[in-house]
Coordinates of C-alpha atoms and ligand atoms in Angstrom, one line a residue:
M934 CA -45.2 51.8 -18.0
I935 CA -47.5 49.5 -18.0
L936 CA -49.6 49.7 -21.6
I937 CA -53.4 50.1 -21.3
G938 CA -54.8 50.9 -24.5
G939 CA -51.8 51.0 -26.2
K940 CA -50.6 53.6 -24.2
P941 CA -48.3 53.5 -20.7
L942 CA -50.5 54.3 -17.4
L943 CA -48.3 57.1 -16.8
E944 CA -49.0 58.7 -19.7
H945 CA -52.6 58.4 -18.8
Q946 CA -52.1 59.9 -15.8
I947 CA -50.5 63.0 -17.0
E948 CA -53.2 63.2 -19.9
L949 CA -56.1 63.6 -17.1
A950 CA -53.7 66.0 -15.2
R951 CA -53.2 68.5 -18.3
S952 CA -57.1 68.2 -19.2
H953 CA -57.8 69.5 -16.0
G954 CA -55.6 72.2 -16.2
F955 CA -52.5 70.8 -13.8
T956 CA -49.6 71.4 -15.8
D957 CA -46.5 71.1 -12.7
I958 CA -45.9 67.7 -12.5
I959 CA -43.6 65.5 -9.8
I960 CA -43.1 62.1 -10.4
L961 CA -41.3 60.2 -7.1
A962 CA -39.9 57.4 -8.5
C963 CA -37.8 54.6 -7.4
Y964 CA -38.1 51.1 -9.5
R965 CA -36.6 51.2 -13.1
A966 CA -36.6 55.3 -12.7
D967 CA -34.5 55.6 -16.0
L968 CA -37.2 54.0 -17.6
I969 CA -39.5 56.4 -16.5
K970 CA -37.1 59.4 -16.9
R971 CA -36.3 58.3 -20.8
Y972 CA -39.9 57.9 -21.4
I973 CA -41.6 61.5 -19.9
G974 CA -38.6 63.5 -20.2
D975 CA -38.9 67.1 -18.9
G976 CA -42.8 66.3 -20.1
S977 CA -42.7 69.0 -22.9
R978 CA -44.0 66.5 -25.8
F979 CA -47.2 66.0 -23.2
G980 CA -47.7 69.7 -22.8
V981 CA -46.7 69.4 -19.4
S982 CA -43.9 70.3 -17.0
V983 CA -42.2 67.1 -15.2
S984 CA -39.6 67.0 -12.7
T985 CA -38.3 63.3 -11.5
I986 CA -37.3 62.8 -8.3
V987 CA -35.6 59.4 -7.6
E988 CA -35.2 57.9 -4.2
R989 CA -32.6 55.8 -3.3
E990 CA -34.5 53.5 -0.8
P991 CA -38.2 53.0 -0.8
L992 CA -39.5 55.7 1.8
G993 CA -43.6 54.5 1.7
T994 CA -46.3 56.5 -0.3
A995 CA -46.2 59.4 2.4
G996 CA -42.3 59.4 2.9
A997 CA -41.2 59.9 -0.7
L998 CA -43.6 62.9 -0.9
L999 CA -42.6 64.2 2.7
A1000 CA -38.9 64.1 1.1
A1001 CA -40.0 66.4 -1.6
M1002 CA -41.5 68.4 0.3
D1003 CA -39.7 71.8 -0.4
Q1004 CA -41.0 71.4 -4.5
L1005 CA -44.5 71.1 -3.5
A1006 CA -47.0 73.8 -4.3
E1007 CA -49.5 75.6 -1.4
N1008 CA -52.2 72.5 -2.5
F1009 CA -51.3 69.8 -4.5
V1010 CA -52.7 66.4 -6.1
V1011 CA -51.3 63.0 -5.1
L1012 CA -51.7 60.4 -7.7
Y1013 CA -50.8 56.9 -6.9
G1014 CA -48.4 55.3 -10.4
D1015 CA -50.2 52.3 -10.1
T1016 CA -53.9 52.9 -10.4
M1017 CA -56.0 54.0 -13.4
V1018 CA -58.0 56.8 -12.8
N1019 CA -60.8 59.1 -14.7
I1020 CA -61.8 61.6 -12.3
D1021 CA -63.0 65.3 -12.6
L1022 CA -59.9 66.9 -11.0
Q1023 CA -61.1 70.1 -11.0
R1024 CA -64.6 69.0 -9.2
I1025 CA -62.9 67.6 -6.3
W1026 CA -59.8 70.6 -6.0
E1027 CA -62.8 72.8 -5.7
R1028 CA -64.3 70.9 -3.0
H1029 CA -60.8 71.0 -1.4
R1030 CA -60.4 74.5 -1.7
Q1031 CA -64.0 75.5 -1.0
S1032 CA -64.0 73.3 2.2
R1033 CA -61.0 74.6 3.8
A1034 CA -60.0 71.1 4.2
D1035 CA -56.3 70.4 5.2
A1036 CA -56.5 67.2 3.3
T1037 CA -59.4 65.9 0.9
L1038 CA -59.5 62.3 0.5
L1039 CA -61.3 60.5 -2.5
V1040 CA -63.7 57.6 -0.5
H1041 CA -65.9 55.8 -2.3
P1042 CA -67.9 52.3 -1.2
N1043 CA -66.4 49.0 -2.9
D1044 CA -68.2 45.3 -3.0
H1045 CA -66.1 43.9 -0.6
P1046 CA -66.2 46.3 2.7
L1047 CA -65.8 43.7 4.8
D1048 CA -62.1 42.7 4.6
S1049 CA -61.4 46.5 3.5
D1050 CA -60.1 49.2 5.6
L1051 CA -62.9 51.0 6.1
L1052 CA -63.1 55.1 7.2
E1053 CA -65.9 56.9 9.3
T1054 CA -67.5 60.3 8.3
S1055 CA -69.4 62.8 10.0
A1056 CA -73.0 64.1 8.0
G1057 CA -70.9 66.5 6.5
G1058 CA -68.4 64.4 5.2
W1059 CA -65.8 64.8 7.7
I1060 CA -63.5 62.1 8.5
E1061 CA -63.8 61.0 12.3
A1062 CA -62.2 57.5 12.3
F1063 CA -59.9 54.8 10.3
H1064 CA -61.2 51.4 11.3
N1065 CA -58.4 49.2 9.8
R1066 CA -58.9 45.4 8.8
P1067 CA -60.1 42.9 10.4
H1068 CA -63.3 44.2 11.7
A1069 CA -65.0 43.6 14.5
T1070 CA -68.1 41.4 13.9
D1071 CA -70.3 42.7 16.2
H1072 CA -70.4 46.2 14.8
W1073 CA -71.7 48.0 11.4
F1074 CA -69.6 50.1 9.6
Q1075 CA -70.3 52.7 6.5
N1076 CA -69.3 50.9 3.5
L1077 CA -66.4 53.7 2.7
V1078 CA -62.8 53.2 1.4
N1079 CA -60.3 55.3 0.8
A1080 CA -59.8 55.0 -2.7
G1081 CA -55.9 56.6 -3.2
L1082 CA -56.1 59.7 -4.5
Y1083 CA -55.5 62.5 -2.4
V1084 CA -55.8 66.5 -2.2
I1085 CA -53.7 68.1 0.1
R1086 CA -52.5 71.5 2.0
K1087 CA -48.8 71.3 2.1
A1088 CA -49.1 73.5 5.3
A1089 CA -50.8 70.3 7.1
L1090 CA -47.5 68.8 6.7
E1091 CA -45.6 71.0 8.4
P1092 CA -44.7 68.6 11.4
W1093 CA -43.1 66.4 9.0
A1094 CA -40.6 69.1 7.6
G1095 CA -37.4 67.6 6.9
G1096 CA -39.0 63.6 5.8
S1097 CA -39.1 61.0 8.2
R1098 CA -36.7 58.4 9.3
A1099 CA -39.4 55.6 9.0
P1100 CA -40.7 54.5 5.6
L1101 CA -44.3 56.2 6.0
D1102 CA -47.9 55.3 4.5
F1103 CA -50.5 57.7 3.3
G1104 CA -53.7 55.3 4.6
K1105 CA -52.1 53.5 7.6
D1106 CA -49.9 56.2 9.0
L1107 CA -50.0 59.7 7.9
F1108 CA -53.4 60.4 7.7
P1109 CA -54.3 58.7 11.3
A1110 CA -51.4 60.8 12.2
L1111 CA -53.4 64.0 10.9
L1112 CA -56.6 63.3 12.4
N1113 CA -54.9 63.0 15.8
R1114 CA -53.1 66.0 15.6
G1115 CA -56.9 67.7 14.9
S1116 CA -55.9 68.2 11.2
R1117 CA -59.5 68.4 8.9
L1118 CA -60.0 65.6 6.6
L1119 CA -62.4 65.7 4.1
A1120 CA -64.1 62.7 2.8
Y1121 CA -64.8 62.9 -1.4
N1122 CA -67.1 60.7 -2.2
S1123 CA -67.5 59.4 -5.5
P1124 CA -68.3 56.6 -8.1
E1125 CA -65.7 57.7 -10.6
F1126 CA -63.4 55.0 -11.9
I1127 CA -60.1 54.6 -10.0
K1128 CA -58.9 50.7 -9.7
D1129 CA -55.2 49.6 -8.9
I1130 CA -53.5 47.4 -11.2
G1131 CA -52.0 45.3 -8.9
T1132 CA -52.4 42.1 -10.3
P1133 CA -52.5 40.3 -13.7
E1134 CA -56.2 39.9 -12.9
R1135 CA -56.8 43.2 -12.6
Y1136 CA -54.7 44.4 -14.8
D1137 CA -57.0 42.5 -17.7
R1138 CA -60.1 43.7 -16.0
I1139 CA -59.1 47.5 -16.4
C1140 CA -58.0 46.5 -20.0
A1141 CA -61.0 45.3 -20.5
E1142 CA -63.1 48.3 -18.8
Y1143 CA -60.8 51.0 -20.7
Q1144 CA -61.9 49.2 -23.9
T1145 CA -65.3 49.1 -23.5
G1146 CA -66.0 52.6 -21.9
V1147 CA -66.5 52.3 -18.8
V1148 CA -63.4 54.1 -17.4
A1149 CA -64.4 57.3 -20.3
R1150 CA -67.9 57.6 -19.0
S1151 CA -66.9 57.3 -15.1
S1152 CA -66.0 60.7 -14.9
L1153 CA -68.4 62.9 -13.5
R1154 CA -67.5 65.4 -16.1
T1155 CA -69.9 63.2 -17.9
P1156 CA -73.6 62.9 -17.1
Q1157 CA -74.3 59.8 -14.9
R1158 CA -77.9 57.8 -14.7
A1159 CA -78.9 56.8 -11.6
V1160 CA -81.9 54.2 -10.4
F1161 CA -83.3 55.8 -6.6
L1162 CA -84.3 53.1 -4.5
D1163 CA -86.6 54.0 -1.8
R1164 CA -85.9 52.4 1.6
D1165 CA -88.5 50.8 3.9
G1166 CA -91.0 48.6 2.1
T1167 CA -88.6 48.5 -1.3
L1168 CA -84.9 47.4 -0.2
I1169 CA -85.9 46.5 3.3
S1170 CA -89.1 44.8 5.2
D1171 CA -91.7 47.8 5.9
K1172 CA -91.6 47.7 9.9
D1173 CA -93.7 50.4 10.3
C1174 CA -91.4 52.8 11.4
L1175 CA -88.0 51.1 11.9
R1176 CA -86.2 53.0 14.8
R1177 CA -83.5 50.5 15.5
A1178 CA -80.9 48.7 13.7
E1179 CA -81.4 45.5 15.2
D1180 CA -85.0 45.4 13.2
L1181 CA -83.5 45.9 9.9
E1182 CA -84.1 42.8 7.5
L1183 CA -83.1 42.9 3.9
L1184 CA -86.1 42.1 1.4
P1185 CA -85.2 38.7 -0.4
G1186 CA -83.1 39.5 -3.6
V1187 CA -82.3 42.9 -2.5
A1188 CA -78.4 42.6 -2.4
N1189 CA -78.6 40.8 -6.1
A1190 CA -80.8 43.5 -7.9
V1191 CA -78.4 46.1 -6.4
R1192 CA -75.3 44.5 -7.4
Q1193 CA -76.9 44.3 -10.9
L1194 CA -77.0 47.8 -10.8
N1195 CA -73.4 48.5 -9.4
H1196 CA -72.2 46.2 -12.3
H1197 CA -74.3 47.8 -15.3
G1198 CA -72.4 51.3 -14.7
W1199 CA -76.2 52.7 -12.9
R1200 CA -75.6 54.9 -9.8
A1201 CA -77.3 53.3 -6.7
V1202 CA -78.7 56.0 -4.7
L1203 CA -80.9 55.8 -1.4
A1204 CA -83.8 58.1 -0.8
T1205 CA -85.7 57.9 2.3
N1206 CA -88.4 59.7 4.2
Q1207 CA -87.7 59.1 7.7
P1208 CA -90.1 61.6 9.6
V1209 CA -88.9 59.0 12.8
V1210 CA -86.4 61.8 13.1
A1211 CA -88.3 64.6 13.5
K1212 CA -91.2 62.8 15.9
G1213 CA -88.0 62.1 18.3
W1214 CA -88.7 58.6 17.9
C1215 CA -85.3 57.7 16.1
S1216 CA -81.8 60.1 16.6
E1217 CA -79.5 60.6 13.8
A1218 CA -76.5 58.4 15.3
E1219 CA -79.2 55.5 15.4
L1220 CA -80.1 56.2 11.7
Q1221 CA -76.5 56.1 11.0
R1222 CA -76.5 52.7 12.9
I1223 CA -79.7 51.5 10.6
H1224 CA -77.6 52.6 7.5
N1225 CA -74.7 51.1 8.4
K1226 CA -76.5 48.1 8.9
L1227 CA -78.0 48.0 5.5
E1228 CA -74.9 48.8 4.1
T1229 CA -73.2 45.8 5.7
L1230 CA -75.7 43.5 4.7
L1231 CA -75.4 44.4 1.4
G1232 CA -71.5 44.4 1.8
R1233 CA -71.5 40.9 2.5
E1234 CA -73.5 39.8 -0.8
H1235 CA -70.7 42.7 -2.9
A1236 CA -73.7 45.2 -3.3
F1237 CA -73.2 48.8 -2.4
L1238 CA -75.3 52.1 -2.3
D1239 CA -73.3 54.9 -4.5
R1240 CA -75.3 57.3 -1.9
I1241 CA -77.7 57.7 0.7
Y1242 CA -79.9 60.7 1.1
F1243 CA -82.8 60.6 4.0
C1244 CA -85.4 63.7 5.0
P1245 CA -85.6 64.0 8.7
H1246 CA -88.5 66.1 8.4
H1247 CA -92.2 66.0 9.2
P1248 CA -94.6 68.5 8.5
E1249 CA -97.2 68.1 10.7
S1250 CA -96.3 69.6 14.4
G1251 CA -97.7 69.3 18.2
F1252 CA -96.7 66.2 19.4
A1253 CA -95.3 65.2 22.3
G1254 CA -91.5 64.4 22.3
E1255 CA -91.0 65.8 18.8
R1256 CA -88.0 68.1 17.4
A1257 CA -89.7 71.3 17.0
E1258 CA -86.8 72.3 14.1
L1259 CA -87.1 69.4 12.3
K1260 CA -91.1 69.9 12.2
I1261 CA -91.1 71.7 8.7
C1262 CA -92.3 71.6 5.3
C1263 CA -89.1 71.1 3.4
Q1264 CA -88.3 70.5 -0.3
C1265 CA -86.6 67.2 0.5
R1266 CA -89.7 64.8 2.0
K1267 CA -91.0 62.8 -0.9
P1268 CA -93.1 63.8 -3.0
A1269 CA -91.1 67.2 -3.2
P1270 CA -88.1 66.1 -5.4
G1271 CA -85.2 67.9 -2.9
M1272 CA -83.5 64.6 -2.4
L1273 CA -83.4 63.8 -6.5
I1274 CA -82.1 67.1 -7.4
Q1275 CA -79.6 67.0 -4.6
A1276 CA -78.2 63.8 -5.9
A1277 CA -78.2 65.1 -9.6
A1278 CA -76.2 68.1 -8.3
D1279 CA -73.5 66.1 -6.3
L1280 CA -73.2 63.1 -9.4
N1281 CA -73.9 65.2 -12.4
L1282 CA -76.9 63.1 -12.9
D1283 CA -78.9 63.0 -16.5
L1284 CA -82.7 62.7 -14.5
A1285 CA -84.2 61.7 -17.8
Q1286 CA -82.4 58.5 -18.5
S1287 CA -82.9 57.9 -14.5
W1288 CA -85.2 55.7 -12.7
L1289 CA -87.1 55.5 -8.9
I1290 CA -88.3 52.5 -7.7
G1291 CA -90.7 52.4 -4.5
D1292 CA -93.7 50.9 -2.9
S1293 CA -95.8 54.2 -2.5
T1294 CA -97.7 56.6 -4.3
S1295 CA -95.5 59.1 -2.6
D1296 CA -92.4 57.6 -4.3
I1297 CA -94.2 57.8 -7.7
Q1298 CA -95.5 61.2 -7.2
A1299 CA -91.4 62.0 -6.2
A1300 CA -90.5 60.5 -9.4
V1301 CA -93.1 62.7 -11.3
N1302 CA -91.7 65.8 -9.8
G1303 CA -88.4 65.2 -10.3
G1304 CA -88.6 64.1 -14.2
V1305 CA -87.5 60.5 -13.5
R1306 CA -89.5 57.3 -14.8
S1307 CA -91.1 55.0 -12.2
V1308 CA -91.5 51.7 -11.1
L1309 CA -94.2 50.6 -8.4
V1310 CA -92.8 47.7 -6.4
R1311 CA -95.6 45.4 -5.2
T1312 CA -93.8 45.0 -2.0
G1313 CA -94.0 46.7 1.1
C1314 CA -97.2 49.1 0.9
A1315 CA -97.6 48.1 -3.1
G1316 CA -99.2 51.4 -3.9
R1317 CA -102.3 50.8 -1.3
D1318 CA -101.2 54.0 0.9
G1319 CA -103.6 55.6 -2.2
R1320 CA -102.0 59.2 -1.2
Y1321 CA -101.7 60.7 -4.6
P1322 CA -103.4 60.1 -7.4
V1323 CA -100.5 59.1 -9.7
A1324 CA -99.6 56.1 -11.9
P1325 CA -96.3 54.5 -12.0
H1326 CA -94.6 53.7 -15.6
F1327 CA -94.5 50.4 -14.8
V1328 CA -95.4 47.5 -11.9
F1329 CA -93.3 45.0 -10.7
D1330 CA -93.8 41.9 -7.7
T1331 CA -90.1 42.7 -7.0
L1332 CA -87.0 44.8 -7.0
G1333 CA -85.0 42.1 -8.7
Q1334 CA -87.6 41.8 -11.9
T1335 CA -87.6 45.8 -12.1
V1336 CA -84.0 45.8 -12.0
D1337 CA -83.7 43.3 -14.9
F1338 CA -86.3 44.9 -17.1
I1339 CA -84.4 48.1 -16.6
I1340 CA -81.0 47.0 -17.4
Q1341 CA -82.2 45.2 -20.4
N1342 CA -84.1 48.0 -21.8
A1343 CA -81.8 50.4 -21.0
E1344 CA -81.0 52.9 -24.2
P1345 CA -77.7 52.8 -25.7
S1346 CA -76.4 56.0 -26.3
A1347 CA -72.7 57.4 -26.9
Q1348 CA -72.2 58.1 -23.2
H1349 CA -73.8 55.1 -21.9
S1350 CA -73.8 52.2 -24.2
Ligands
ZN1901 ZN1 -87.1 67.1 4.4

């Protein structure tokens, strides 16, 4: 019932649900349930139908839901009552339905992965493991955390029909148990706004983000703007075909630059050509380790990438040890714009408002082909490859200078100001 912008948090959630076509709502309440019932009633004045179930003793986040199982639909969305959320619910709902997942978890990278409970996914986005704190320091993890919003297929909860005796938590108990049973848990990775108001400081910050429009423009219903980042020579030292995570080194100032993008509402999207995979020099598993290390090093400095796209292909075949199935002419290898186009679909990007930063002419040509503005950085090969006769919009010495320039010169607009 706490107010954000003069309106109870719960009312924000009900409006979000209704605006996406969800009108049957069950509130699982305990503490001060009387207050909630009095304000929400049967939901009719908000244009929805609400029933409130009051638990007598705390059953845990999942326990409360299991106790209400007979009232649940075949598929349903779970929101926590202490989170401010603005996500495109139809989008995650469709993804859940199309993938036929047992449960779809909203996940995202965060700016403190080292002290967060993390999860590990397959290339297709299926959850393969939960890694709870504290984390081993000799291992690199994906930066992905459970954001606390789910779409669940009721049938997957059948083993718990009748409720549970011990309190059950979604993250700590139910999802790991489902995974152990072989259920298919989909990680739906989204940069949209979802934050819990767990402390007075967080509450104040969320109120401020509500007032300045950060919350409103985060939904993927609204076009987003991105900065595409090349990897080798732009974010990390150019080692001429990096093939082991141990050899990866961040360039100076890179984590700070990425963190600036995170703070200023730009989606930070990595797009990298990795022909080492097609050449048989680096497996997909090792490439994942490399990117886990990249995310870990950025995470130590409170920076994150919203997405990582890579092209594993290479067009010229006929070499020993190569992987024939990847030796193709594809649409994703820069300068082709395939990775940019895929990101635009995944993140509802406005490419005309987006940028690409790279150190080679194939990066700059990819920006031209994808319709984004470009910056050549004088790190890595600094454009000396000379493969494509193309000029960038701007040239800077470092990624940090480039990001400062982009942020300072961003055009304010109704959606992005
Ligand atoms: Zn490709």
